[in-house]
PDB file of C-alpha atoms in Angstrom:
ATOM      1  CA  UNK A   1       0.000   0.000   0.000  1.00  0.00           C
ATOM      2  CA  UNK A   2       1.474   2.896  -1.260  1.00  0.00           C
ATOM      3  CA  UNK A   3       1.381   6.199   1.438  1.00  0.00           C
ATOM      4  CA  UNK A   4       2.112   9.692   1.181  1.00  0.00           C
ATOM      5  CA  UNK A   5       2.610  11.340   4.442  1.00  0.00           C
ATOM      6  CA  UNK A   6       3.255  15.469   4.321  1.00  0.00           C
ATOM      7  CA  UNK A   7       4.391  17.208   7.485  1.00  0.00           C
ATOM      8  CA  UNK A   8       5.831  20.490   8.582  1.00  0.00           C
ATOM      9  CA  UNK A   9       2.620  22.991   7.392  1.00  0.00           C
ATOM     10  CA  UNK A  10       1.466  25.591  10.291  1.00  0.00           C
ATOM     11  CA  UNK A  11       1.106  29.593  10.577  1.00  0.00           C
ATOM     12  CA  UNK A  12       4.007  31.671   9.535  1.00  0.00           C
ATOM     13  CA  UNK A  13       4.183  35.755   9.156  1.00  0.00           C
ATOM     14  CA  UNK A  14       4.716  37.003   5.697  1.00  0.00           C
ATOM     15  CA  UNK A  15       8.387  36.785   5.218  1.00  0.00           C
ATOM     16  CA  UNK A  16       8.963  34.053   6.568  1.00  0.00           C
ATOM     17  CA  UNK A  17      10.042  30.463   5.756  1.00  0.00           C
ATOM     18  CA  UNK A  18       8.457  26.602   6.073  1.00  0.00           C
ATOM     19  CA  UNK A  19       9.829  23.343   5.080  1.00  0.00           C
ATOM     20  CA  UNK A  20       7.869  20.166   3.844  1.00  0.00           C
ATOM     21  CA  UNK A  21       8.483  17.336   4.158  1.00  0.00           C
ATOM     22  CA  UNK A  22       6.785  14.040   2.576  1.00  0.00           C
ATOM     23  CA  UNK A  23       7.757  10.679   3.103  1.00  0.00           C
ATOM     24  CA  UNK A  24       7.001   7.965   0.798  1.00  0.00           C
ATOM     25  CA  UNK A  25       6.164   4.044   1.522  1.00  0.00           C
ATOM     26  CA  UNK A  26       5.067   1.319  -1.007  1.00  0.00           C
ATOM     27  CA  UNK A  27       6.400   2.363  -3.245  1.00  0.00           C
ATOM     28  CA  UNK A  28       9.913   1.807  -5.298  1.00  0.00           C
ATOM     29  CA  UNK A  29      10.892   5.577  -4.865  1.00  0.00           C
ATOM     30  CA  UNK A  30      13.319   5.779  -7.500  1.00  0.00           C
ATOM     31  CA  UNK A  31      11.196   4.611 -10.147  1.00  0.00           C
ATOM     32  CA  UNK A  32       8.784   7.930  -8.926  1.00  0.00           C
ATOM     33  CA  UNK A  33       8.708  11.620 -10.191  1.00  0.00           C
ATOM     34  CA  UNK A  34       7.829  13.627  -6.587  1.00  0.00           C
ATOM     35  CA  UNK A  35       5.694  16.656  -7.047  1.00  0.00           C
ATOM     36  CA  UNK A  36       4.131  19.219  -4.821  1.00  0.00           C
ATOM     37  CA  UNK A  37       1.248  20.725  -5.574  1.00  0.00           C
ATOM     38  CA  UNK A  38      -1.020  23.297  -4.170  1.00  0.00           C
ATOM     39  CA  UNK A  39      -5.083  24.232  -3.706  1.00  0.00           C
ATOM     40  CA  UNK A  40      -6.035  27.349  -2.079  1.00  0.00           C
ATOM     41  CA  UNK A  41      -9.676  27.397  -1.611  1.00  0.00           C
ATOM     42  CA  UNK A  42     -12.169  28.212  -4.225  1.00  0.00           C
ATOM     43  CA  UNK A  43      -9.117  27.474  -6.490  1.00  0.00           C
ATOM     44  CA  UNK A  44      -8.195  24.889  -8.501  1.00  0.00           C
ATOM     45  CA  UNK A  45      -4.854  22.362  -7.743  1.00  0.00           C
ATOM     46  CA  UNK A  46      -1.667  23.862  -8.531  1.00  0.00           C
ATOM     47  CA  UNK A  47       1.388  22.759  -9.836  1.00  0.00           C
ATOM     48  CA  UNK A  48       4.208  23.579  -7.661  1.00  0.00           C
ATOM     49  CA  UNK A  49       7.456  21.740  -8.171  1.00  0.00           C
ATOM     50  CA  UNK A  50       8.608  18.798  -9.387  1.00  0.00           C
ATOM     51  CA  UNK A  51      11.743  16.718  -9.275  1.00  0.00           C
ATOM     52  CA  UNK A  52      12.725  13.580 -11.417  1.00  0.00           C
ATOM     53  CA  UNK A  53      15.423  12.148  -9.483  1.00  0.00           C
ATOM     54  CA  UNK A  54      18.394  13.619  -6.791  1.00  0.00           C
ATOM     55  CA  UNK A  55      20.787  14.011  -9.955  1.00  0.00           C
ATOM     56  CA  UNK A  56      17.784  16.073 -11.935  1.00  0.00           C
ATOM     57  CA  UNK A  57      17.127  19.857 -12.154  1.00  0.00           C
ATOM     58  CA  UNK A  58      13.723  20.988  -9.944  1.00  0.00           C
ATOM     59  CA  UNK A  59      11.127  22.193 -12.075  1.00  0.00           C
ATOM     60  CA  UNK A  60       9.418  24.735 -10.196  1.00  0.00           C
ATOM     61  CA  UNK A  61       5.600  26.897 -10.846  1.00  0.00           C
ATOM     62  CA  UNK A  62       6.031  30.143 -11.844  1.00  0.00           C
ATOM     63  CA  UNK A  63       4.592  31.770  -8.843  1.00  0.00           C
ATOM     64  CA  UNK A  64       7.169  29.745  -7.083  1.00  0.00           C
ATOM     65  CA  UNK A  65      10.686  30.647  -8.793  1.00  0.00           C
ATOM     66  CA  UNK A  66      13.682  31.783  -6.813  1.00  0.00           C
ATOM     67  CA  UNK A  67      11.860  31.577  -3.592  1.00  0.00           C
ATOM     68  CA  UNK A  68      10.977  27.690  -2.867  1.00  0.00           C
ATOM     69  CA  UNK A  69      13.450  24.547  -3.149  1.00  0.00           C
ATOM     70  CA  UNK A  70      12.648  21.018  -3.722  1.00  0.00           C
ATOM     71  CA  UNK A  71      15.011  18.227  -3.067  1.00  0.00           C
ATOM     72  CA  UNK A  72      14.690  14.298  -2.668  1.00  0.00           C
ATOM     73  CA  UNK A  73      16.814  12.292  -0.458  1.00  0.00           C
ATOM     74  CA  UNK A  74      16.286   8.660  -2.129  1.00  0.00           C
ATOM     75  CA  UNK A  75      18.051   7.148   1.225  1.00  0.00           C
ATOM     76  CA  UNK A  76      15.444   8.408   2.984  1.00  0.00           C
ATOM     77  CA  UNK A  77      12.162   7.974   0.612  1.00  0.00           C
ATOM     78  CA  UNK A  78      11.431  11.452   1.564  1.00  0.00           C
ATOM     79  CA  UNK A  79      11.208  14.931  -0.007  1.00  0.00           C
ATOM     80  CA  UNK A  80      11.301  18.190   1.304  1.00  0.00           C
ATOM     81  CA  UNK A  81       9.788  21.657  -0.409  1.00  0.00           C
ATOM     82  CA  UNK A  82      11.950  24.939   1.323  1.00  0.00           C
ATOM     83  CA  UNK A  83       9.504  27.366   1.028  1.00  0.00           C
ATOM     84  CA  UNK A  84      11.213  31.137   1.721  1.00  0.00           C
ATOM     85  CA  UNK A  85       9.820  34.735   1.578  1.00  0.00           C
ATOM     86  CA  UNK A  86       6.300  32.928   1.853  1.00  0.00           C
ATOM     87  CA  UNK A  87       3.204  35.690   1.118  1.00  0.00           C
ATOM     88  CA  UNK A  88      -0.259  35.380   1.664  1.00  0.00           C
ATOM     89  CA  UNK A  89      -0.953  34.309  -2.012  1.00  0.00           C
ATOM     90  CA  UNK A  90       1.041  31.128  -0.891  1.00  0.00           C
ATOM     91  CA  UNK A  91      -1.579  30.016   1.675  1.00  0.00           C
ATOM     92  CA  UNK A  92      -3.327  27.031   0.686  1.00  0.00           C
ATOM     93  CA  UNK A  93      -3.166  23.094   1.344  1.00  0.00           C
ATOM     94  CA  UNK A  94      -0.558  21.693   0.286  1.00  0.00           C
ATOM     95  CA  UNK A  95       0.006  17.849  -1.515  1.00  0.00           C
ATOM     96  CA  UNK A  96       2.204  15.419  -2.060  1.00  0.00           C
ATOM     97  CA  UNK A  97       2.190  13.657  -5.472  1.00  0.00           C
ATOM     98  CA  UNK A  98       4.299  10.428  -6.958  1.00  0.00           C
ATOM     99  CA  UNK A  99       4.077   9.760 -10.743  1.00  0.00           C
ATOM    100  CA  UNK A 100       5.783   6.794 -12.728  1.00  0.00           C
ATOM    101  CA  UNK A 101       8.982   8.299 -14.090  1.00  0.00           C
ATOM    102  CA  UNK A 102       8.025   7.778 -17.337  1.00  0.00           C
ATOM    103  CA  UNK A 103       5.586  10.272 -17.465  1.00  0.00           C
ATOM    104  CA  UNK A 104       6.465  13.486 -19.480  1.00  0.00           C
ATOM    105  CA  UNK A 105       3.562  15.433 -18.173  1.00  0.00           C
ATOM    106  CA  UNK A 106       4.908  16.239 -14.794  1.00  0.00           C
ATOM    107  CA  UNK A 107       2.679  19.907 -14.401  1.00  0.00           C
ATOM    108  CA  UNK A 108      -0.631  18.398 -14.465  1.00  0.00           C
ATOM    109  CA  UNK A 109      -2.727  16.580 -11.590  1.00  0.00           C
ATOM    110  CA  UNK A 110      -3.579  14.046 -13.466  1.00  0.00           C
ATOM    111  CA  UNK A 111      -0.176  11.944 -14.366  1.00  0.00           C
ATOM    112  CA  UNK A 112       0.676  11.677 -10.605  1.00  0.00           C
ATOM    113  CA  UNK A 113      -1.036   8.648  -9.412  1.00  0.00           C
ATOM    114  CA  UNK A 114      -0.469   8.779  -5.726  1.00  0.00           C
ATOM    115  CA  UNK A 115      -1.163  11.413  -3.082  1.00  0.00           C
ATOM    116  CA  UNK A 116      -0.694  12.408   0.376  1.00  0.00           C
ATOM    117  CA  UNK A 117      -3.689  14.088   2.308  1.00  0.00           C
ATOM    118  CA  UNK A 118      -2.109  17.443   1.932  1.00  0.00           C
ATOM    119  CA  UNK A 119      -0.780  19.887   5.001  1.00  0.00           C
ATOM    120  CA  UNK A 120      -2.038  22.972   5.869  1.00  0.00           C
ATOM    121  CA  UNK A 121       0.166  26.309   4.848  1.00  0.00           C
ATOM    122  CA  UNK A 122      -1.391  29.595   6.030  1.00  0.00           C
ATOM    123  CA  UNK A 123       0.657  33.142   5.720  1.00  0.00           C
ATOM    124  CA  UNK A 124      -0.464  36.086   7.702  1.00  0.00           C
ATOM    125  CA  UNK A 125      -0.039  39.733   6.562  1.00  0.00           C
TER     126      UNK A 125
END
């Protein structure tokens, strides 16, 4: 059974900085592209960031550039997502995705087959 666990969400000032984390089980986790996406409410999922493997450039959302880092540690099955100079336009629940590495379509919901139940990410003005 594959699981997705997120952790490491909570209430931060504007400014200021939060890292994910999501640890994978079930799964081979080398054979998996890790993703993070996004869904504030009343909005639809977002694409956040992406990573193939450790050796593989991040891809990372627009709205995201220069500001958050995603890395894998395949020793550990787990990812993390450095999110710095967070704003209010970043709060929003936030998901952890795995999809087959052989998809090419890593920006859209729907090639990630596996996901975690999300953590919570709220920035305060």
């Amino acid at each position: 059974q594959v699981q997705l666990v997120e952790s490491g969400g909570g209430l931060v000032q504007a400014g200021g900085s939060l890292r994910l984390s999501c640890a994978a089980s079930g799964l081979t986790f080398t054979s998996y592209i890790m993703g993070w996406f996004r869904q504030a409410p009343g909005k639809e999922r977002e694409f956040v960031a992406a990573i193939v493997s450790t050796s593989s450039m991040p891809y990372y959302g627009d709205s995201v550039k220069g500001r958050f880092t995603f890395s894998r540690d395949n020793a550990k099955n787990t990812v993390y997502l450095q999110m710095n100079s967070l704003g209010p336009e970043d709060t929003a629940v936030y998901y952890c995705a795995a999809a087959p590495v052989n998809r090419n379509t890593i920006y859209y919901t729907r090639s990630y087959d596996y996901w975690g139940q999300g953590t919570q990410v709220t920035v305060s003005s």
